[in-house]
Short mmCIF file of C-alpha atoms in Angstrom, two decimals:
data_model
loop_
_atom_site.label_atom_id
_atom_site.label_comp_id
_atom_site.label_asym_id
_atom_site.label_seq_id
_atom_site.Cartn_x
_atom_site.Cartn_y
_atom_site.Cartn_z
CA MET A 3 -0.01 0.07 0.07
CA ALA A 4 1.18 3.58 -0.81
CA PRO A 5 2.65 5.37 2.23
CA GLU A 6 0.17 8.13 1.62
CA THR A 7 -2.64 5.62 1.69
CA ALA A 8 -1.39 4.06 4.81
CA VAL A 9 -2.07 7.03 7.18
CA TYR A 10 -5.93 7.84 7.29
CA GLY A 11 -5.86 11.57 7.59
CA LYS A 12 -9.71 12.34 8.04
CA PRO A 13 -11.44 12.92 11.27
CA LEU A 14 -12.35 9.88 13.39
CA PRO A 15 -15.01 9.80 15.91
CA HIS A 16 -14.08 9.57 19.73
CA ILE A 17 -16.03 6.77 20.73
CA ASP A 18 -18.12 7.79 24.03
CA PRO A 19 -19.50 4.81 26.10
CA ASP A 20 -23.36 5.36 24.96
CA ALA A 21 -22.33 4.85 21.41
CA GLN A 22 -20.09 1.91 21.58
CA PRO A 23 -22.44 -0.72 20.54
CA TYR A 24 -23.08 1.46 17.31
CA TRP A 25 -19.58 1.53 16.32
CA THR A 26 -18.87 -2.05 17.23
CA SER A 27 -21.97 -3.05 15.06
CA LEU A 28 -20.33 -1.17 12.08
CA LYS A 29 -17.15 -2.71 12.41
CA GLU A 30 -18.98 -6.13 12.44
CA HIS A 31 -20.81 -4.81 9.11
CA GLN A 32 -24.06 -5.39 10.77
CA MET A 33 -25.28 -1.97 11.75
CA ARG A 34 -27.44 -1.83 14.90
CA VAL A 35 -29.50 1.10 15.91
CA GLN A 36 -31.38 1.87 19.15
CA GLN A 37 -34.93 1.32 19.38
CA CYS A 38 -37.05 2.54 22.43
CA GLN A 39 -38.83 -0.47 23.91
CA ALA A 40 -41.62 2.04 25.29
CA CYS A 41 -42.68 3.99 22.15
CA GLN A 42 -40.91 1.32 19.59
CA ARG A 43 -39.21 4.52 17.97
CA PHE A 44 -35.73 4.08 16.47
CA PHE A 45 -33.53 6.78 16.98
CA PHE A 46 -30.05 8.49 16.16
CA PRO A 47 -27.60 9.62 17.44
CA PRO A 48 -27.26 6.90 20.36
CA SER A 49 -28.29 7.90 23.90
CA ASP A 50 -28.91 6.17 27.18
CA TYR A 51 -32.64 7.98 27.07
CA CYS A 52 -35.18 7.88 24.41
CA PRO A 53 -35.25 11.51 22.78
CA ARG A 54 -39.06 11.06 22.51
CA CYS A 55 -40.37 9.65 25.69
CA LEU A 56 -37.17 9.58 27.92
CA SER A 57 -37.60 5.88 28.40
CA GLY A 58 -34.24 4.22 29.33
CA GLU A 59 -35.50 0.63 28.05
CA LEU A 60 -33.67 0.35 24.76
CA GLU A 61 -32.65 -2.20 22.37
CA TRP A 62 -29.69 -2.23 19.71
CA GLN A 63 -31.61 -3.65 16.61
CA PRO A 64 -30.13 -4.95 13.72
CA VAL A 65 -31.14 -2.90 10.68
CA ILE A 66 -31.53 -3.76 6.94
CA GLY A 67 -29.61 -0.82 5.60
CA HIS A 68 -32.33 0.40 3.36
CA GLY A 69 -33.33 4.19 3.33
CA SER A 70 -33.81 7.31 1.50
CA VAL A 71 -31.99 10.61 1.11
CA TYR A 72 -33.83 13.17 3.22
CA ALA A 73 -31.40 16.15 2.43
CA ALA A 74 -28.39 16.10 0.38
CA ILE A 75 -25.47 18.83 0.16
CA THR A 76 -22.21 18.85 -1.68
CA MET A 77 -19.00 20.16 0.16
CA HIS A 78 -16.90 22.23 -2.13
CA HIS A 79 -15.12 24.17 0.58
CA VAL A 80 -11.87 22.54 1.98
CA TYR A 81 -11.99 22.77 5.97
CA ARG A 82 -9.29 20.40 6.56
CA PRO A 83 -6.42 19.53 4.44
CA ALA A 84 -7.20 15.91 4.48
CA TYR A 85 -10.39 16.73 2.52
CA LYS A 86 -8.37 18.56 -0.40
CA GLU A 87 -8.39 15.52 -2.74
CA GLY A 88 -11.72 14.58 -1.81
CA VAL A 89 -13.92 17.60 -2.97
CA PRO A 90 -16.48 18.08 -4.16
CA TYR A 91 -18.11 15.34 -1.91
CA ASN A 92 -21.68 14.30 -1.18
CA ILE A 93 -23.05 14.42 2.44
CA SER A 94 -26.46 13.53 3.22
CA LEU A 95 -29.07 13.05 5.73
CA VAL A 96 -30.32 9.29 5.30
CA ASP A 97 -33.66 8.07 6.78
CA LEU A 98 -33.45 4.41 7.37
CA ASP A 99 -36.31 2.50 6.72
CA GLU A 100 -36.73 1.52 10.50
CA GLY A 101 -37.05 5.44 11.19
CA ALA A 102 -33.71 6.72 12.28
CA ARG A 103 -32.00 9.37 10.65
CA LEU A 104 -28.03 9.32 10.02
CA TRP A 105 -25.51 11.88 8.78
CA THR A 106 -23.58 10.04 5.93
CA ASN A 107 -22.16 10.17 2.61
CA VAL A 108 -23.58 8.80 -0.53
CA VAL A 109 -20.77 7.43 -2.80
CA GLY A 110 -20.88 5.54 -5.81
CA CYS A 111 -22.34 8.32 -7.89
CA PRO A 112 -21.39 12.10 -8.62
CA PRO A 113 -22.75 14.30 -6.07
CA SER A 114 -24.61 16.04 -8.42
CA GLU A 115 -26.92 12.94 -8.79
CA VAL A 116 -27.81 12.74 -5.01
CA ARG A 117 -31.23 13.76 -4.85
CA CYS A 118 -33.84 14.22 -1.85
CA GLY A 119 -35.93 11.07 -1.90
CA MET A 120 -33.47 8.96 -3.52
CA ARG A 121 -33.33 5.32 -2.43
CA VAL A 122 -29.97 3.92 -1.11
CA GLU A 123 -28.65 1.22 0.68
CA LEU A 124 -25.69 0.80 3.10
CA VAL A 125 -21.93 0.20 2.41
CA TYR A 126 -19.62 -0.33 5.19
CA GLU A 127 -16.20 1.37 4.61
CA ASP A 128 -13.26 0.13 6.99
CA VAL A 129 -11.43 3.45 7.30
CA THR A 130 -8.82 1.99 10.06
CA PRO A 131 -8.42 -1.47 11.97
CA GLU A 132 -10.60 0.13 14.57
CA ILE A 133 -13.20 2.38 12.78
CA THR A 134 -15.88 1.31 10.06
CA LEU A 135 -17.94 4.11 8.66
CA ALA A 136 -21.49 3.38 7.23
CA LYS A 137 -21.98 5.05 4.01
CA PHE A 138 -24.72 4.57 1.35
CA ARG A 139 -24.75 4.05 -2.46
CA PRO A 140 -27.85 4.38 -5.02
CA SER A 141 -30.06 1.41 -4.50
CA VAL A 142 -29.92 -1.11 -7.41
CA MET B 28 -51.28 30.91 31.28
CA ALA B 29 -47.72 31.49 30.07
CA VAL B 30 -49.04 33.85 27.29
CA GLN B 31 -51.26 35.89 29.92
CA GLN B 32 -48.22 36.12 32.20
CA GLN B 33 -45.98 37.49 29.40
CA THR B 34 -48.79 39.89 28.35
CA SER B 35 -48.49 41.47 31.69
CA LEU B 36 -44.91 42.71 30.99
CA ARG B 37 -45.87 44.27 27.58
CA GLY B 38 -44.61 47.72 27.39
CA ARG B 39 -43.30 47.51 30.99
CA TYR B 40 -39.79 47.40 29.95
CA ALA B 41 -37.52 49.16 27.48
CA ILE B 42 -34.10 49.40 25.79
CA ALA B 43 -32.81 52.67 27.01
CA GLY B 44 -29.18 52.66 25.59
CA ILE B 45 -27.66 51.19 22.75
CA GLY B 46 -23.86 50.93 21.76
CA GLU B 47 -21.44 49.51 19.06
CA THR B 48 -17.99 49.42 18.35
CA GLU B 49 -16.02 49.48 15.34
CA LEU B 50 -16.63 46.64 13.12
CA GLY B 51 -14.39 44.58 10.54
CA LYS B 52 -11.15 43.31 11.34
CA LEU B 53 -9.43 44.69 14.56
CA PRO B 54 -6.46 42.70 15.03
CA GLY B 55 -4.86 42.83 18.30
CA ARG B 56 -8.52 43.70 20.26
CA SER B 57 -9.51 41.01 22.72
CA THR B 58 -13.10 40.06 22.85
CA LEU B 59 -13.19 41.49 26.34
CA SER B 60 -11.95 44.92 25.22
CA LEU B 61 -14.55 44.95 22.74
CA HIS B 62 -17.20 44.19 25.38
CA LEU B 63 -15.97 46.92 27.49
CA GLU B 64 -16.08 49.65 24.34
CA ALA B 65 -19.62 48.51 23.53
CA MET B 66 -20.87 48.77 27.15
CA LYS B 67 -19.21 52.12 27.51
CA SER B 68 -20.91 53.35 24.22
CA ALA B 69 -24.26 52.07 25.41
CA LEU B 70 -23.84 53.85 28.77
CA ALA B 71 -23.01 56.88 27.51
CA ASP B 72 -26.09 56.77 25.04
CA ALA B 73 -28.44 56.10 27.75
CA GLY B 74 -26.69 58.85 30.16
CA LEU B 75 -25.86 56.27 32.60
CA THR B 76 -22.61 55.16 34.27
CA ASN B 77 -21.28 51.59 35.33
CA GLN B 78 -22.59 52.28 39.01
CA ASP B 79 -26.07 52.52 37.69
CA VAL B 80 -25.91 48.71 36.36
CA ASP B 81 -27.14 46.00 38.54
CA GLY B 82 -27.75 43.45 36.11
CA LEU B 83 -25.46 41.90 33.19
CA LEU B 84 -26.25 39.43 30.55
CA THR B 85 -23.24 38.13 28.57
CA ASN B 86 -22.66 35.37 25.88
CA GLN B 87 -19.47 33.56 26.18
CA PRO B 88 -17.74 34.12 23.00
CA MET B 89 -16.97 31.16 20.97
CA HIS B 90 -13.78 31.96 19.69
CA ASP B 91 -12.41 33.10 23.26
CA PRO B 92 -14.33 31.28 26.28
CA MET B 93 -13.69 32.12 29.40
CA ARG B 94 -15.03 30.53 32.71
CA CYS B 95 -17.93 32.72 34.21
CA TYR B 96 -17.97 35.07 31.81
CA ALA B 97 -20.32 37.27 33.11
CA ALA B 98 -18.28 37.70 36.31
CA GLN B 99 -15.37 38.61 34.21
CA VAL B 100 -16.99 41.05 32.12
CA ALA B 101 -18.69 42.75 35.28
CA HIS B 102 -15.04 42.68 37.18
CA ALA B 103 -13.57 44.38 34.20
CA ALA B 104 -16.42 47.05 33.76
CA GLY B 105 -16.34 47.90 37.36
CA ILE B 106 -19.87 46.81 38.06
CA THR B 107 -21.21 44.44 40.84
CA PRO B 108 -24.49 42.98 39.82
CA THR B 109 -27.13 41.40 41.81
CA TYR B 110 -28.08 39.51 38.49
CA ALA B 111 -25.50 38.25 36.13
CA THR B 112 -24.99 35.30 34.01
CA ASP B 113 -24.36 33.71 30.39
CA LEU B 114 -26.77 32.90 28.20
CA ALA B 115 -25.97 30.41 25.64
CA MET B 116 -28.49 30.33 22.47
CA GLY B 117 -25.98 30.63 20.00
CA GLY B 118 -27.20 33.60 17.49
CA ALA B 119 -30.51 33.86 19.32
CA THR B 120 -28.87 35.06 22.31
CA PRO B 121 -28.90 38.90 22.03
CA VAL B 122 -32.62 38.61 21.33
CA ALA B 123 -33.03 36.41 24.28
CA MET B 124 -31.14 38.76 26.69
CA ALA B 125 -33.76 41.35 26.21
CA GLN B 126 -36.54 38.66 27.52
CA HIS B 127 -34.27 37.58 30.48
CA ALA B 128 -33.38 41.12 31.00
CA ALA B 129 -37.14 41.87 31.27
CA MET B 130 -37.71 38.89 33.35
CA ALA B 131 -35.02 39.67 35.96
CA ILE B 132 -36.32 43.06 36.56
CA SER B 133 -39.88 41.88 36.87
CA ALA B 134 -38.69 39.27 39.47
CA GLY B 135 -37.02 42.09 41.41
CA LEU B 136 -33.48 40.84 40.93
CA CYS B 137 -32.27 44.05 39.53
CA LYS B 138 -33.22 47.40 37.84
CA THR B 139 -31.07 47.96 35.02
CA VAL B 140 -29.47 45.17 32.76
CA MET B 141 -26.55 45.57 30.65
CA CYS B 142 -26.72 43.12 27.67
CA VAL B 143 -23.43 42.73 25.91
CA HIS B 144 -21.91 40.66 22.93
CA ALA B 145 -18.53 41.02 21.09
CA ARG B 146 -16.45 38.53 19.18
CA ASN B 147 -13.04 38.47 17.50
CA GLN B 148 -13.87 35.85 15.05
CA ALA B 149 -12.03 37.63 11.96
CA SER B 150 -8.72 37.92 14.08
CA LYS B 151 -8.68 35.53 16.57
CA HIS B 152 -5.64 33.79 14.70
CA LEU B 153 -3.64 36.93 16.10
CA LEU B 154 -4.55 36.19 19.50
CA PRO B 155 -2.22 33.13 20.87
CA HIS B 156 -3.62 30.74 23.42
CA ARG B 157 -7.31 30.56 22.45
CA ALA B 158 -9.52 27.63 22.28
CA ASP B 159 -10.65 26.46 18.96
CA GLU B 160 -14.26 25.48 19.54
CA VAL B 161 -17.13 24.26 21.90
CA ARG B 162 -18.37 20.60 21.05
CA ASN B 163 -21.78 20.66 20.06
CA GLY B 164 -22.22 16.79 20.91
CA THR B 165 -22.91 15.27 17.42
CA GLU B 166 -19.63 15.82 15.84
CA ASP B 167 -18.60 12.08 16.36
CA PHE B 168 -21.42 11.17 13.87
CA LYS B 169 -20.68 14.27 11.44
CA GLN B 170 -16.83 15.00 11.15
CA PRO B 171 -15.87 11.45 9.96
CA TYR B 172 -18.23 12.02 6.98
CA GLY B 173 -16.51 15.27 6.51
CA LEU B 174 -19.63 17.45 7.81
CA LEU B 175 -17.88 20.38 9.22
CA GLY B 176 -19.26 23.90 10.02
CA ALA B 177 -22.58 26.00 10.02
CA ILE B 178 -22.79 26.37 6.43
CA ALA B 179 -22.93 22.79 5.84
CA GLU B 180 -25.67 22.64 8.67
CA HIS B 181 -27.75 25.30 6.84
CA ALA B 182 -27.16 24.05 3.37
CA PHE B 183 -29.33 20.81 4.58
CA LEU B 184 -31.98 23.57 5.11
CA ALA B 185 -31.84 24.93 1.81
CA SER B 186 -31.58 21.44 0.21
CA ARG B 187 -35.00 20.51 1.82
CA HIS B 188 -36.60 24.06 1.26
CA MET B 189 -35.78 23.53 -2.92
CA TYR B 190 -37.02 20.13 -2.69
CA GLU B 191 -40.25 20.63 -0.98
CA PHE B 192 -41.25 24.26 -2.52
CA GLY B 193 -38.93 24.70 -5.49
CA THR B 194 -36.97 27.43 -4.35
CA THR B 195 -33.97 28.50 -6.14
CA SER B 196 -30.74 29.69 -5.69
CA GLU B 197 -31.25 32.75 -7.63
CA GLN B 198 -34.21 33.62 -4.93
CA LEU B 199 -31.77 33.23 -2.22
CA GLY B 200 -29.29 35.52 -4.19
CA ALA B 201 -32.29 38.25 -3.77
CA VAL B 202 -31.66 38.25 -0.14
CA ALA B 203 -28.01 38.95 -0.34
CA VAL B 204 -28.42 41.81 -3.02
CA ALA B 205 -31.10 43.76 -0.98
CA PHE B 206 -28.95 43.42 2.24
CA ARG B 207 -25.82 44.46 0.61
CA LYS B 208 -27.99 47.58 -0.86
CA HIS B 209 -28.34 48.52 2.74
CA ALA B 210 -25.08 47.80 3.73
CA CYS B 211 -23.91 50.48 1.09
CA ALA B 212 -26.02 53.02 2.66
CA ASN B 213 -24.64 52.25 6.47
CA ALA B 214 -21.29 54.00 7.08
CA SER B 215 -20.51 51.25 9.67
CA ALA B 216 -21.08 48.31 7.32
CA THR B 217 -17.98 46.20 6.20
CA MET B 218 -19.31 45.76 2.91
CA HIS B 219 -19.83 48.70 0.54
CA LYS B 220 -19.74 47.22 -2.91
CA PRO B 221 -22.90 46.83 -4.70
CA ILE B 222 -23.84 43.25 -5.66
CA THR B 223 -25.99 41.76 -8.48
CA ILE B 224 -27.96 38.47 -8.72
CA GLU B 225 -25.38 37.78 -11.22
CA ASP B 226 -22.71 38.25 -8.93
CA HIS B 227 -24.25 36.06 -6.32
CA GLN B 228 -24.67 33.39 -9.09
CA ASN B 229 -21.22 33.61 -9.78
CA SER B 230 -20.02 33.22 -6.27
CA ARG B 231 -18.38 29.73 -5.60
CA TRP B 232 -20.10 27.17 -3.99
CA ILE B 233 -19.09 26.61 -0.45
CA VAL B 234 -21.56 23.96 0.36
CA GLU B 235 -23.98 23.50 -2.40
CA PRO B 236 -26.72 24.69 -2.65
CA LEU B 237 -24.98 27.52 -0.51
CA ARG B 238 -22.75 29.88 -2.39
CA LEU B 239 -20.14 32.33 -0.79
CA LEU B 240 -22.42 35.27 -1.38
CA ASP B 241 -25.20 33.05 0.59
CA CYS B 242 -22.77 33.45 3.64
CA ALA B 243 -22.54 35.69 6.35
CA LEU B 244 -19.44 37.58 7.21
CA VAL B 245 -16.56 36.65 9.63
CA SER B 246 -16.39 39.82 11.93
CA ASP B 247 -14.66 41.50 14.87
CA GLY B 248 -16.49 43.79 17.07
CA GLY B 249 -19.22 44.16 19.53
CA GLY B 250 -22.47 45.69 20.77
CA ALA B 251 -24.46 46.38 23.79
CA PHE B 252 -28.09 47.56 24.90
CA ILE B 253 -29.56 48.27 28.14
CA VAL B 254 -32.72 47.51 29.65
CA THR B 255 -34.57 49.12 32.45
CA SER B 256 -38.34 49.87 33.22
CA ALA B 257 -40.35 51.88 30.98
CA GLU B 258 -40.68 54.54 33.82
CA ARG B 259 -36.91 54.94 34.36
CA ALA B 260 -36.32 54.92 30.32
CA ARG B 261 -38.59 57.63 29.73
CA ASP B 262 -36.18 59.89 32.09
CA LEU B 263 -33.01 58.88 30.41
CA ALA B 264 -31.24 60.50 27.49
CA GLN B 265 -32.92 58.58 24.51
CA ARG B 266 -36.29 58.04 23.24
CA PRO B 267 -37.10 54.47 24.83
CA ALA B 268 -37.86 51.34 22.69
CA TYR B 269 -40.33 49.59 24.19
CA ILE B 270 -40.58 45.63 24.44
CA LEU B 271 -43.88 44.86 23.56
CA GLY B 272 -43.59 41.33 22.38
CA MET B 273 -41.27 38.23 23.03
CA GLY B 274 -40.97 34.61 22.29
CA SER B 275 -38.35 31.83 22.08
CA HIS B 276 -38.35 28.32 20.97
CA VAL B 277 -36.09 25.24 20.98
CA PRO B 278 -37.61 23.06 18.40
CA MET B 279 -35.22 20.12 18.15
CA SER B 280 -32.16 18.99 19.05
CA ASN B 281 -30.63 18.34 15.78
CA HIS B 282 -31.39 17.70 11.91
CA ALA B 283 -31.46 13.88 12.65
CA GLU B 284 -34.36 14.18 15.13
CA ALA B 285 -36.26 17.12 13.42
CA GLU B 286 -39.54 16.38 12.00
CA THR B 287 -38.91 19.30 9.67
CA LEU B 288 -36.21 21.41 8.16
CA THR B 289 -38.35 23.94 6.49
CA THR B 290 -40.38 25.21 9.79
CA LEU B 291 -37.95 26.34 12.70
CA GLY B 292 -38.21 27.82 15.94
CA GLY B 293 -39.39 31.11 14.54
CA LYS B 294 -43.12 30.09 14.17
CA ARG B 295 -43.74 29.45 17.77
CA SER B 296 -41.38 32.03 18.93
CA SER B 297 -43.02 34.76 16.67
CA GLN B 298 -46.56 33.75 17.72
CA MET B 299 -45.85 34.04 21.11
CA ALA B 300 -44.15 37.53 20.50
CA TYR B 301 -47.53 38.42 18.39
CA ASP B 302 -49.75 37.26 21.15
CA MET B 303 -48.10 39.32 23.76
CA ALA B 304 -47.72 42.41 21.68
CA GLY B 305 -51.54 42.03 20.43
CA LEU B 306 -49.94 42.60 17.02
CA SER B 307 -49.67 40.70 13.68
CA PRO B 308 -47.15 40.58 10.97
CA LYS B 309 -48.89 43.18 9.01
CA ASP B 310 -48.23 45.80 11.81
CA MET B 311 -44.72 45.61 11.61
CA ASP B 312 -43.06 48.40 9.77
CA PHE B 313 -39.57 46.63 9.35
CA ALA B 314 -37.95 43.25 10.31
CA GLU B 315 -34.32 42.50 11.51
CA ILE B 316 -34.06 39.04 10.63
CA TYR B 317 -31.23 36.74 12.00
CA ASP B 318 -29.13 36.14 8.66
CA CYS B 319 -26.37 33.84 9.09
CA PHE B 320 -27.38 32.51 5.41
CA THR B 321 -29.74 33.71 3.12
CA ILE B 322 -31.96 30.61 3.35
CA THR B 323 -32.44 31.47 7.24
CA VAL B 324 -34.20 34.61 6.23
CA VAL B 325 -36.41 33.11 3.80
CA ILE B 326 -37.64 30.48 6.39
CA THR B 327 -37.95 32.81 9.18
CA LEU B 328 -39.94 35.47 7.09
CA GLU B 329 -42.26 32.14 6.60
CA ASP B 330 -42.19 31.17 10.12
CA TYR B 331 -43.17 34.97 11.02
CA GLY B 332 -46.08 34.95 8.68
CA PHE B 333 -44.80 37.51 6.37
CA CYS B 334 -45.85 34.93 3.71
CA PRO B 335 -47.11 31.70 3.39
CA LYS B 336 -44.90 28.57 4.16
CA GLY B 337 -43.09 27.62 0.86
CA GLU B 338 -43.24 31.20 -0.77
CA GLY B 339 -40.37 32.70 0.98
CA GLY B 340 -38.39 32.39 -2.06
CA ARG B 341 -40.83 34.66 -4.02
CA GLY B 342 -41.35 37.07 -0.97
CA VAL B 343 -37.83 38.03 -0.81
CA GLN B 344 -37.70 38.87 -4.53
CA ASP B 345 -38.28 42.25 -6.69
CA GLY B 346 -37.37 44.68 -3.86
CA ARG B 347 -39.98 43.34 -1.45
CA ILE B 348 -37.43 43.29 1.62
CA GLU B 349 -35.57 46.39 0.34
CA MET B 350 -36.00 49.92 1.66
CA GLY B 351 -39.47 51.24 -0.05
CA GLY B 352 -40.27 47.47 -0.18
CA GLU B 353 -43.38 45.98 1.36
CA LEU B 354 -41.40 44.99 4.61
CA PRO B 355 -37.59 46.54 4.90
CA VAL B 356 -35.48 43.75 6.43
CA ASN B 357 -31.95 44.32 7.80
CA THR B 358 -31.73 47.91 7.13
CA HIS B 359 -28.19 47.72 8.45
CA GLY B 360 -27.05 45.14 6.05
CA GLY B 361 -27.20 42.20 8.54
CA LEU B 362 -24.72 39.56 9.09
CA LEU B 363 -24.19 39.09 5.39
CA SER B 364 -23.14 42.48 4.61
CA GLN B 365 -22.53 44.85 7.78
CA ALA B 366 -20.85 42.64 10.45
CA HIS B 367 -21.40 39.24 12.04
CA ILE B 368 -21.69 39.70 15.86
CA GLU B 369 -24.48 37.00 16.19
CA GLY B 370 -27.41 39.11 15.98
CA MET B 371 -26.42 41.85 18.70
CA LEU B 372 -26.61 44.34 15.77
CA HIS B 373 -30.15 43.14 14.75
CA VAL B 374 -30.94 44.64 18.09
CA THR B 375 -29.51 47.77 18.21
CA GLU B 376 -30.40 48.50 14.56
CA ALA B 377 -34.06 48.25 15.49
CA VAL B 378 -33.52 50.52 18.25
CA LYS B 379 -31.99 53.05 15.85
CA GLN B 380 -34.69 52.76 13.33
CA LEU B 381 -37.41 53.54 16.13
CA ARG B 382 -35.60 56.51 17.35
CA GLY B 383 -35.92 58.08 13.89
CA GLY B 384 -33.25 60.50 12.51
CA VAL B 385 -30.10 58.34 14.01
CA VAL B 386 -29.36 56.37 10.70
CA GLU B 387 -28.53 57.52 7.12
CA PRO B 388 -31.62 59.06 5.65
CA GLU B 389 -31.59 56.65 2.78
CA ARG B 390 -31.82 53.89 5.04
CA GLN B 391 -34.53 55.22 7.72
CA VAL B 392 -37.73 53.52 7.45
CA PRO B 393 -40.11 56.41 7.30
CA GLY B 394 -42.46 56.72 10.29
CA ALA B 395 -40.90 53.68 11.87
CA ARG B 396 -43.14 52.67 14.82
CA VAL B 397 -42.82 48.67 15.26
CA GLY B 398 -40.62 46.36 14.28
CA ILE B 399 -39.82 42.85 14.90
CA VAL B 400 -36.26 41.21 15.72
CA SER B 401 -35.55 37.54 15.26
CA GLY B 402 -32.47 35.51 16.69
CA HIS B 403 -31.53 32.19 15.57
CA GLY B 404 -28.58 29.95 16.59
CA ALA B 405 -27.28 26.49 16.94
CA ASP B 406 -27.87 25.45 13.39
CA GLY B 407 -31.42 26.30 13.40
CA ASN B 408 -31.94 24.86 16.92
CA THR B 409 -32.80 27.81 18.91
CA HIS B 410 -34.52 30.88 18.25
CA ALA B 411 -36.07 34.25 19.88
CA SER B 412 -38.27 36.89 18.90
CA LEU B 413 -38.65 40.44 20.13
CA ILE B 414 -41.16 43.20 19.09
CA LEU B 415 -39.96 46.54 19.67
CA SER B 416 -41.80 50.09 19.60
CA ASN B 417 -41.48 53.64 20.20
CA GLU B 418 -44.74 53.86 21.64
CA VAL B 419 -45.97 52.12 24.66
CA ALA B 420 -49.16 51.12 22.99
CA ALA B 421 -48.54 50.60 19.35
#
């Protein structure tokens, strides 16, 4: 592997205890998202309490990984040197079919082709030995 | 019940003094120094001294945070308030300060409240040893995907508004053009070169669908205003700007949990303010609308009832929000073209309009009697509204 690709220079998450199962699920390539057992709602980002009903009875549920783009933007400005080669790139809010909404990148098509309402499916990107990111591509 | 109690405060408190510092790039000026200059100017304006101030509201500067900021400012300004605290509503903070000041006086905690905010975002790199930025709590789920900064967060709002209502980039451009026109008439504004829709369309994408000219300036500077009772304000040096209505709303915690990105806190916040004031959008002679980005103005004008939801894009076109239009908006040039002091100057500008004869004649709203001010912060998650008038019974 070329030296410049051996080091992953983009920001990595700090893994807080309440989000550990989420990041572990991505590493295992089986995304899990919290579902409130009291109101049945799936939600994101992770929390120890449901943001709707404040119940603490939560389960980490596997999700299928299908969803729709809720909103889509294209980053042109380079905020950090690590992104210099990557612009322009898409960032989307994706609604999982189960209900939770994630911040993510839609990859596999030019950013200009990503539209609100577009169907997408999950792809895992192992960016370091410890961290896997959840990205999406247009559904086939 | 809440509205009833608020209504009892209608017209009982007023802004009695305002102050602004020089604006733009002020290398070597600390945020504390800018706070003091703004406060001194507001005291002189009102005909008061630091010994007359017994309440203090500050907003911890994002680029120069310090512990117990209000206490630091109080000490530096030689005041010993019986009510002092930092407020943290992002860009909604200055408008919220007026509300908290009225509440504190109403509760008997103090009589005269200094509300102040300054920042050195433009020149912060010239001041060593300063903290970078405060966490927002969701960055671990955003930054790994390259989601950085307020522009991207607001680009999501624009993405949805365009998708749901067909709003166009050219319509957003009309906001930038209008405020630049007002800034050109404002000696204190940073930007004095007129722009056209074509200039807007030719400006580069920052985070599509937002272009460079959709984005606020990065500024150094400060502002302050003093709230006291209506009776006391009438005995002071300036014509009072009475607080007729106020409201606030925190509609969601983040975009992931929001039910909508095209209606924000301004809807409920402005309704509270209209109810308290007994007024409606048609009674407003002007509006000072928080304009971190052009899309924020479009959404807020809809949420405030100046046009139906979804029609804000058309509502800002054809000079409707310019001087002489249906509703002059951001008569000072706003964050987009005057300076970005997180909305503090929207409050001071509204007071100037209501005093009359203070600003350049070409940007004075003729016969201005009532105006509304919006504050918007935390990427759309906080909002505050204020209705001011130069008459107690507008």
